Short mmCIF file of C-alpha atoms and ligand atoms in Angstrom, two decimals:
data_model
loop_
_atom_site.label_atom_id
_atom_site.label_comp_id
_atom_site.label_asym_id
_atom_site.label_seq_id
_atom_site.Cartn_x
_atom_site.Cartn_y
_atom_site.Cartn_z
CA MET A 1 0.60 -38.89 2.06
CA ASP A 2 -0.96 -40.48 5.14
CA ILE A 3 -3.34 -37.63 5.59
CA ILE A 4 -4.65 -38.13 2.04
CA ASN A 5 -5.42 -41.80 2.67
CA THR A 6 -7.29 -40.91 5.81
CA LEU A 7 -9.28 -38.24 3.99
CA GLN A 8 -10.06 -40.62 1.12
CA ASN A 9 -11.50 -43.12 3.60
CA GLU A 10 -13.52 -40.38 5.29
CA PHE A 11 -14.92 -39.27 1.94
CA SER A 12 -16.12 -42.80 1.14
CA LYS A 13 -17.72 -43.16 4.57
CA ILE A 14 -19.55 -39.84 4.39
CA PHE A 15 -20.71 -39.89 0.77
CA ASN A 16 -20.87 -43.67 0.19
CA HIS A 17 -18.66 -43.63 -2.88
CA THR A 18 -15.17 -42.62 -3.87
CA HIS A 19 -13.96 -39.12 -4.68
CA GLU A 20 -12.40 -37.96 -7.95
CA ASN A 21 -9.64 -35.56 -6.94
CA VAL A 22 -7.72 -34.13 -4.01
CA PHE A 23 -6.73 -30.46 -3.73
CA PHE A 24 -4.75 -28.45 -1.20
CA SER A 25 -4.75 -24.75 -0.39
CA PRO A 26 -2.30 -23.26 2.13
CA GLY A 27 -2.67 -20.76 4.93
CA ARG A 28 -0.44 -17.69 4.86
CA VAL A 29 1.79 -15.62 7.05
CA ASN A 30 2.75 -12.06 6.25
CA LEU A 31 6.37 -11.23 7.05
CA ILE A 32 5.97 -7.46 6.73
CA GLY A 33 3.58 -4.95 5.10
CA GLU A 34 0.52 -4.95 7.34
CA HIS A 35 -2.67 -3.06 6.55
CA THR A 36 -1.02 -1.77 3.41
CA ASP A 37 -2.85 -3.89 0.83
CA TYR A 38 -6.08 -1.89 0.78
CA ASN A 39 -3.99 1.30 0.90
CA GLY A 40 -2.36 0.57 -2.45
CA GLY A 41 0.93 -0.45 -0.84
CA HIS A 42 3.22 -3.47 -0.74
CA VAL A 43 2.94 -6.70 1.24
CA PHE A 44 5.43 -9.55 1.72
CA PRO A 45 3.55 -12.73 2.63
CA CYS A 46 4.21 -16.41 2.03
CA ALA A 47 2.09 -19.54 1.80
CA LEU A 48 2.45 -22.21 4.48
CA THR A 49 2.60 -26.00 4.56
CA ILE A 50 -0.47 -25.97 6.81
CA GLY A 51 -3.75 -25.37 5.02
CA THR A 52 -6.98 -26.92 3.82
CA TYR A 53 -7.52 -30.17 1.91
CA GLY A 54 -10.51 -30.65 -0.38
CA LEU A 55 -11.78 -33.91 -1.91
CA VAL A 56 -14.45 -33.59 -4.53
CA SER A 57 -16.76 -35.58 -6.75
CA LYS A 58 -19.11 -34.19 -9.41
CA ARG A 59 -22.87 -34.88 -9.27
CA ASN A 60 -25.42 -35.09 -12.06
CA ASP A 61 -27.88 -32.70 -10.42
CA ASN A 62 -27.34 -29.15 -9.12
CA LYS A 63 -26.94 -29.92 -5.43
CA VAL A 64 -23.80 -29.22 -3.46
CA LEU A 65 -23.16 -31.43 -0.42
CA ALA A 66 -20.38 -30.10 1.77
CA TYR A 67 -18.82 -31.69 4.83
CA SER A 68 -15.95 -30.42 6.95
CA LEU A 69 -14.09 -32.66 9.35
CA ASN A 70 -13.39 -29.53 11.37
CA PHE A 71 -17.12 -28.92 11.85
CA ASP A 72 -18.34 -32.50 11.92
CA LYS A 73 -21.15 -31.62 14.32
CA LEU A 74 -22.77 -29.62 11.53
CA GLY A 75 -22.99 -32.75 9.38
CA ILE A 76 -23.50 -32.48 5.62
CA ILE A 77 -24.50 -28.97 4.55
CA GLU A 78 -26.63 -29.08 1.43
CA PHE A 79 -27.50 -26.26 -0.94
CA ASN A 80 -28.64 -25.74 -4.47
CA LEU A 81 -26.67 -23.99 -7.22
CA ASP A 82 -29.76 -21.93 -8.04
CA ASP A 83 -30.12 -20.65 -4.49
CA LEU A 84 -26.89 -19.04 -3.43
CA ASN A 85 -27.62 -16.81 -0.45
CA ASN A 86 -25.47 -16.16 2.56
CA CYS A 87 -27.37 -17.79 5.40
CA LYS A 88 -26.17 -18.26 8.93
CA LYS A 89 -27.14 -21.90 9.27
CA ASP A 90 -24.82 -22.86 6.43
CA ASN A 91 -21.89 -21.61 8.49
CA TRP A 92 -18.50 -22.30 6.86
CA ALA A 93 -20.18 -23.50 3.63
CA ASN A 94 -21.03 -19.84 2.93
CA TYR A 95 -17.43 -19.50 1.71
CA ILE A 96 -18.10 -22.16 -0.92
CA LYS A 97 -21.37 -20.52 -1.88
CA GLY A 98 -19.72 -17.11 -2.09
CA VAL A 99 -17.06 -18.32 -4.49
CA ILE A 100 -19.56 -20.21 -6.69
CA ASP A 101 -21.81 -17.15 -6.75
CA THR A 102 -18.92 -14.87 -7.73
CA PHE A 103 -17.77 -17.25 -10.48
CA LYS A 104 -21.31 -17.35 -11.87
CA LYS A 105 -21.61 -13.57 -11.75
CA HIS A 106 -18.39 -13.39 -13.79
CA GLY A 107 -20.07 -15.55 -16.43
CA TYR A 108 -18.49 -18.92 -15.62
CA ASN A 109 -20.70 -21.91 -16.11
CA ILE A 110 -21.03 -24.08 -13.01
CA GLU A 111 -23.63 -26.47 -14.35
CA ASN A 112 -23.35 -29.42 -11.95
CA GLY A 113 -23.35 -29.79 -8.23
CA PHE A 114 -20.74 -31.80 -6.35
CA GLU A 115 -19.86 -33.46 -3.08
CA ILE A 116 -16.99 -31.96 -1.23
CA LEU A 117 -15.05 -32.90 1.89
CA PHE A 118 -12.84 -30.33 3.59
CA TYR A 119 -10.25 -30.72 6.28
CA GLY A 120 -8.04 -27.91 7.49
CA ASN A 121 -5.07 -27.89 9.86
CA ILE A 122 -4.84 -24.11 10.19
CA PRO A 123 -5.86 -23.23 13.75
CA ASN A 124 -9.27 -21.58 13.52
CA GLY A 125 -9.41 -17.85 14.18
CA SER A 126 -5.62 -17.66 14.36
CA GLY A 127 -5.35 -15.02 11.66
CA LEU A 128 -3.46 -17.36 9.33
CA SER A 129 -6.27 -17.04 6.78
CA SER A 130 -8.25 -20.22 7.12
CA SER A 131 -11.18 -18.53 5.37
CA ALA A 132 -9.17 -17.28 2.38
CA SER A 133 -7.67 -20.78 2.21
CA ILE A 134 -11.18 -22.27 1.84
CA GLU A 135 -12.11 -19.66 -0.76
CA VAL A 136 -9.05 -20.21 -2.95
CA LEU A 137 -9.43 -23.97 -2.52
CA THR A 138 -13.01 -23.70 -3.77
CA GLY A 139 -11.92 -21.51 -6.69
CA THR A 140 -9.16 -23.96 -7.64
CA ILE A 141 -11.59 -26.89 -7.47
CA LEU A 142 -14.24 -25.15 -9.61
CA ASN A 143 -11.60 -24.22 -12.15
CA ASP A 144 -10.49 -27.83 -12.47
CA LEU A 145 -13.87 -29.56 -12.17
CA PHE A 146 -15.53 -27.47 -14.86
CA ASN A 147 -12.46 -26.98 -17.10
CA LEU A 148 -12.74 -23.22 -16.82
CA ASN A 149 -9.09 -22.45 -17.60
CA ILE A 150 -8.98 -19.38 -15.41
CA ASP A 151 -5.66 -17.80 -14.58
CA MET A 152 -4.80 -18.03 -10.85
CA VAL A 153 -4.66 -14.25 -10.43
CA GLU A 154 -8.26 -14.05 -11.71
CA ILE A 155 -9.31 -16.78 -9.28
CA VAL A 156 -7.63 -14.80 -6.50
CA LYS A 157 -9.51 -11.62 -7.46
CA MET A 158 -12.84 -13.45 -7.52
CA CYS A 159 -12.15 -15.00 -4.11
CA GLN A 160 -11.46 -11.54 -2.69
CA ALA A 161 -14.70 -10.31 -4.27
CA ALA A 162 -16.54 -13.23 -2.61
CA GLU A 163 -15.14 -12.21 0.79
CA ASN A 164 -16.01 -8.54 0.20
CA ASN A 165 -19.46 -8.88 -1.32
CA PHE A 166 -20.83 -12.24 -0.18
CA ILE A 167 -19.26 -12.58 3.28
CA GLY A 168 -19.14 -8.84 3.97
CA VAL A 169 -15.53 -8.42 5.13
CA ASN A 170 -13.87 -5.58 3.30
CA CYS A 171 -10.44 -7.26 3.11
CA GLY A 172 -7.63 -6.38 0.73
CA ILE A 173 -6.11 -8.86 -1.71
CA MET A 174 -3.09 -10.07 0.28
CA ASP A 175 -4.52 -13.27 1.77
CA GLN A 176 -6.10 -14.67 -1.36
CA PHE A 177 -3.10 -13.64 -3.46
CA SER A 178 -0.48 -15.29 -1.26
CA ILE A 179 -2.59 -18.44 -0.98
CA GLY A 180 -3.16 -18.66 -4.72
CA MET A 181 0.27 -17.56 -5.91
CA GLY A 182 2.57 -18.87 -3.15
CA LYS A 183 5.84 -20.55 -4.07
CA LYS A 184 7.87 -23.02 -2.02
CA ASP A 185 10.64 -21.37 0.03
CA CYS A 186 9.75 -17.90 -1.30
CA ALA A 187 7.90 -14.86 -0.03
CA ILE A 188 6.02 -12.66 -2.49
CA LEU A 189 6.58 -8.94 -2.76
CA LEU A 190 3.24 -7.77 -4.11
CA ASP A 191 2.42 -4.23 -5.16
CA CYS A 192 -1.27 -4.20 -4.33
CA SER A 193 -2.01 -1.20 -6.55
CA THR A 194 -0.82 -2.89 -9.76
CA LEU A 195 -0.71 -6.58 -8.69
CA LYS A 196 2.87 -6.73 -9.97
CA TYR A 197 4.79 -9.26 -7.92
CA THR A 198 8.23 -10.78 -7.50
CA TYR A 199 9.32 -13.82 -5.52
CA SER A 200 12.17 -13.54 -3.02
CA LYS A 201 13.89 -16.73 -2.07
CA LEU A 202 13.94 -16.89 1.71
CA ASP A 203 17.31 -18.18 2.67
CA MET A 204 16.77 -18.75 6.37
CA THR A 205 19.78 -21.01 6.86
CA GLY A 206 20.33 -21.25 10.59
CA HIS A 207 16.94 -19.69 11.42
CA LYS A 208 13.31 -20.66 11.76
CA ILE A 209 10.11 -18.78 11.15
CA VAL A 210 8.16 -19.19 14.37
CA ILE A 211 4.49 -18.28 14.54
CA GLY A 212 3.11 -17.49 17.97
CA ASN A 213 -0.64 -17.74 18.45
CA THR A 214 -2.03 -15.48 21.21
CA ASN A 215 -5.04 -17.84 21.44
CA LYS A 216 -7.13 -14.77 22.09
CA LYS A 217 -10.74 -15.14 21.00
CA ARG A 218 -11.26 -12.50 18.36
CA GLY A 219 -14.58 -10.75 18.85
CA LEU A 220 -15.07 -7.53 16.96
CA ALA A 221 -12.16 -8.01 14.58
CA ASP A 222 -14.15 -7.61 11.36
CA SER A 223 -15.89 -4.39 12.33
CA LYS A 224 -12.65 -2.89 13.69
CA TYR A 225 -10.95 -3.89 10.45
CA ASN A 226 -13.56 -2.13 8.37
CA GLU A 227 -13.22 0.91 10.66
CA ARG A 228 -9.46 1.16 9.99
CA ARG A 229 -10.15 1.02 6.27
CA SER A 230 -12.59 3.91 6.44
CA GLU A 231 -10.19 5.95 8.59
CA CYS A 232 -7.51 5.57 5.91
CA GLU A 233 -9.98 6.45 3.17
CA ALA A 234 -10.96 9.63 5.03
CA ALA A 235 -7.30 10.63 5.47
CA LEU A 236 -6.68 9.99 1.78
CA LYS A 237 -9.60 12.25 0.85
CA ASP A 238 -8.04 15.11 2.84
CA LEU A 239 -4.68 14.61 1.12
CA GLN A 240 -6.26 14.42 -2.31
CA LYS A 241 -7.30 18.05 -1.90
CA VAL A 242 -3.63 19.02 -2.18
CA LYS A 243 -2.01 16.15 -4.03
CA ASN A 244 -3.00 14.11 -7.02
CA ILE A 245 -2.79 10.58 -5.59
CA LYS A 246 -4.99 7.52 -5.82
CA SER A 247 -3.75 5.82 -2.66
CA LEU A 248 -1.60 6.34 0.43
CA GLY A 249 0.83 3.79 -1.00
CA GLU A 250 1.97 6.35 -3.58
CA LEU A 251 3.58 8.58 -0.95
CA THR A 252 7.15 8.50 0.33
CA GLU A 253 7.72 9.39 3.97
CA ALA A 254 8.99 12.87 2.98
CA GLU A 255 5.97 13.57 0.77
CA PHE A 256 3.67 12.50 3.58
CA GLU A 257 5.41 14.70 6.15
CA GLU A 258 5.02 17.68 3.83
CA ILE A 259 1.25 17.39 3.48
CA LYS A 260 0.15 15.48 6.58
CA GLY A 261 -1.13 18.72 8.14
CA TYR A 262 -4.06 18.58 5.74
CA ILE A 263 -5.47 15.54 7.54
CA SER A 264 -7.84 17.19 9.96
CA ASN A 265 -8.58 14.28 12.28
CA PRO A 266 -5.62 13.24 14.52
CA THR A 267 -6.63 9.58 14.64
CA GLN A 268 -6.90 9.45 10.87
CA LEU A 269 -3.48 11.08 10.63
CA LYS A 270 -1.94 8.28 12.70
CA ARG A 271 -3.62 5.62 10.56
CA ALA A 272 -2.33 7.23 7.37
CA ARG A 273 1.17 7.59 8.83
CA HIS A 274 1.24 3.87 9.52
CA ALA A 275 0.07 3.07 5.99
CA VAL A 276 2.73 5.26 4.37
CA TYR A 277 5.67 4.28 6.61
CA GLU A 278 4.76 0.59 6.65
CA ASN A 279 4.71 0.51 2.87
CA GLN A 280 8.17 2.10 2.64
CA ARG A 281 9.40 -0.22 5.39
CA THR A 282 8.26 -3.21 3.38
CA ILE A 283 10.16 -2.10 0.29
CA LYS A 284 13.30 -1.51 2.41
CA ALA A 285 12.92 -4.82 4.24
CA VAL A 286 12.71 -6.82 1.02
CA ALA A 287 15.73 -4.99 -0.42
CA ALA A 288 17.66 -5.89 2.75
CA LEU A 289 16.59 -9.51 2.57
CA ASN A 290 17.58 -9.75 -1.07
CA LYS A 291 21.08 -8.69 0.06
CA ASN A 292 21.00 -11.37 2.77
CA ASP A 293 20.86 -8.68 5.43
CA LEU A 294 18.60 -10.50 7.86
CA ALA A 295 19.51 -8.14 10.72
CA THR A 296 18.01 -5.10 8.92
CA PHE A 297 14.98 -7.16 7.95
CA GLY A 298 14.44 -8.06 11.61
CA LYS A 299 14.85 -4.47 12.77
CA LEU A 300 12.19 -3.36 10.28
CA MET A 301 9.87 -6.13 11.51
CA ASN A 302 10.21 -4.71 15.03
CA GLU A 303 9.46 -1.19 13.79
CA SER A 304 6.43 -2.51 11.95
CA HIS A 305 5.03 -3.84 15.21
CA ILE A 306 5.56 -0.54 17.01
CA SER A 307 3.73 1.32 14.27
CA LEU A 308 0.84 -1.18 14.34
CA ARG A 309 0.71 -0.79 18.12
CA ASP A 310 0.97 2.99 18.41
CA ASP A 311 -0.33 4.44 15.14
CA TYR A 312 -2.67 1.78 13.81
CA GLU A 313 -3.74 0.49 17.24
CA VAL A 314 -4.53 -3.05 16.17
CA THR A 315 -2.31 -5.01 18.59
CA GLY A 316 -3.65 -5.29 22.15
CA ILE A 317 -2.06 -6.70 25.27
CA GLU A 318 -1.80 -10.29 24.02
CA LEU A 319 0.11 -9.49 20.80
CA ASP A 320 2.23 -6.86 22.55
CA THR A 321 3.15 -9.30 25.30
CA LEU A 322 4.13 -12.03 22.82
CA VAL A 323 6.30 -9.59 20.87
CA SER A 324 8.02 -8.04 23.87
CA LEU A 325 8.74 -11.49 25.34
CA ALA A 326 10.15 -12.51 21.97
CA LEU A 327 12.41 -9.48 21.85
CA GLU A 328 13.72 -10.28 25.35
CA SER A 329 14.65 -13.78 24.21
CA LYS A 330 18.00 -14.92 22.90
CA GLY A 331 18.56 -15.42 19.17
CA VAL A 332 15.59 -13.41 17.94
CA ILE A 333 16.19 -11.47 14.72
CA GLY A 334 12.78 -9.77 14.63
CA SER A 335 9.23 -10.17 15.84
CA ARG A 336 5.88 -8.59 15.01
CA MET A 337 2.16 -9.20 14.84
CA THR A 338 0.96 -10.61 11.53
CA GLY A 339 -2.39 -10.40 9.76
CA ALA A 340 -5.26 -8.14 10.75
CA GLY A 341 -4.36 -7.98 14.45
CA PHE A 342 -6.78 -7.68 17.42
CA GLY A 343 -5.49 -11.08 18.56
CA GLY A 344 -4.28 -13.75 16.17
CA CYS A 345 -0.60 -14.41 15.65
CA THR A 346 2.91 -13.02 15.74
CA VAL A 347 5.74 -13.97 13.43
CA SER A 348 9.34 -14.14 14.65
CA ILE A 349 12.63 -15.10 13.07
CA VAL A 350 14.64 -17.11 15.58
CA LYS A 351 18.06 -18.74 15.44
CA ASP A 352 17.81 -22.54 15.19
CA GLU A 353 19.64 -23.24 18.42
CA ASN A 354 17.39 -20.89 20.41
CA VAL A 355 13.97 -22.02 19.18
CA ASN A 356 13.25 -24.52 21.98
CA LYS A 357 14.12 -22.15 24.81
CA PHE A 358 12.25 -19.37 23.00
CA THR A 359 8.94 -21.23 22.97
CA GLU A 360 9.36 -22.76 26.46
CA ASN A 361 10.18 -19.48 28.20
CA ILE A 362 7.54 -17.44 26.45
CA LYS A 363 4.83 -20.00 27.23
CA VAL A 364 5.51 -19.65 30.95
CA LYS A 365 5.83 -15.87 31.03
CA TYR A 366 2.86 -15.22 28.74
CA LYS A 367 0.66 -17.44 30.89
CA GLU A 368 1.74 -15.55 34.01
CA LYS A 369 0.65 -12.29 32.48
CA ILE A 370 -2.33 -13.21 30.27
CA GLY A 371 -3.74 -16.20 32.13
CA TYR A 372 -3.53 -18.83 29.40
CA GLU A 373 -0.83 -20.25 27.14
CA PRO A 374 0.08 -19.21 23.61
CA SER A 375 0.77 -21.86 20.96
CA PHE A 376 3.77 -21.97 18.66
CA TYR A 377 4.15 -23.35 15.15
CA ILE A 378 7.44 -23.69 13.34
CA VAL A 379 6.47 -23.35 9.73
CA ASP A 380 7.78 -24.06 6.27
CA ILE A 381 6.90 -22.14 3.15
CA ALA A 382 4.88 -23.93 0.53
CA ASP A 383 3.39 -23.60 -2.94
CA GLY A 384 0.01 -21.98 -3.56
CA ALA A 385 -3.28 -23.83 -4.00
CA LYS A 386 -3.16 -26.83 -6.33
CA LYS A 387 -4.46 -30.26 -7.28
CA LEU A 388 -2.56 -32.99 -5.48
CA VAL A 389 -4.07 -36.14 -6.95
C1 LIG B 401 -6.38 -9.29 6.86
C2 LIG B 401 -6.93 -8.96 5.48
C3 LIG B 401 -5.81 -8.58 4.51
C4 LIG B 401 -4.88 -7.52 5.11
C5 LIG B 401 -4.46 -7.89 6.54
C6 LIG B 401 -3.70 -6.80 7.21
O1 LIG B 401 -5.61 -10.46 6.82
O2 LIG B 401 -7.67 -10.04 4.98
O3 LIG B 401 -6.35 -8.16 3.30
O4 LIG B 401 -5.48 -6.26 5.07
O5 LIG B 401 -5.58 -8.22 7.34
O6 LIG B 401 -2.48 -6.58 6.58
#
């Protein structure tokens, strides 16, 4: 609880009075099921013990004063509840604005402003969803502060809408869902077309989940992401001429092979193939895990990476290098990129006794090839966003 004491002191220093409550919202890692969420498929993410803390205190007027210890140079960012526009100068606070705006548009009454202090320990730009973590944290805080009584799945949906409509990134629902609905020691199998979900206990006895950060600066990630989405939508349109489907996630591999010839553009065909096979892979991987067959799970993780590299083309030299170095290492059950790609992180399952050598060796070899070091985090799986104090 040390971190909470420190944050409580910071809050008093910055806002000259004490806070009311402390909230926490995790980051997430996806174990398998990449770029399937917006294709009506399955994902298998989990929430992490690293995330974002939020301390809040209600005001009597309609001003919001926001301060992040991660962006202390920006100082207090101030805005008014009646003037919720996305503006560049408000930087990270646009996520707060976006969520408030979406809540209001859904008819929820946010009548008072508040002071809010954020601190996150998710490495920025790592692809572990620091932005969705801030969004779901904001949603959870609003829900509590204004006694709105909103179900977490509804909060999750509104946070996704904020990202889509206010921020302008056309993401699927995976990040916000795993952050809102995460459960300690479990991953969530989510069917993104129906939002039906089940928790799978992750019994990793003897193994660790190791996240490898490429530390690559991600430039055009958002526009490339949106491009992949449109490519899949175009492929789906071609297939809908011959089959009555609403999404690529409805197809088995065999059904896809039968009709894939109707996709006229070869690039779009590859994108659709990834979406279909990755979805089926996810279902198989979770079935294997539920039978304690970690070896099959790992093999499917490796296949997922190959498909993201060759068919979806969202990896790049940094992610590919991290994964191939992982697969050369001893005690590795599986390794793949995680999240949107184009940089960001990999996720590997590594035997306990090999973890130290794994990170040491890869650091050296990755630096030789890429020019700078990767970072590694050994993570635990946590609950979704909640009030701590
Ligand atoms: C990002 C998006 C998610 C999902 C992944 C890829 O994290 O926010 O919705 O599409 O990429 O699986």
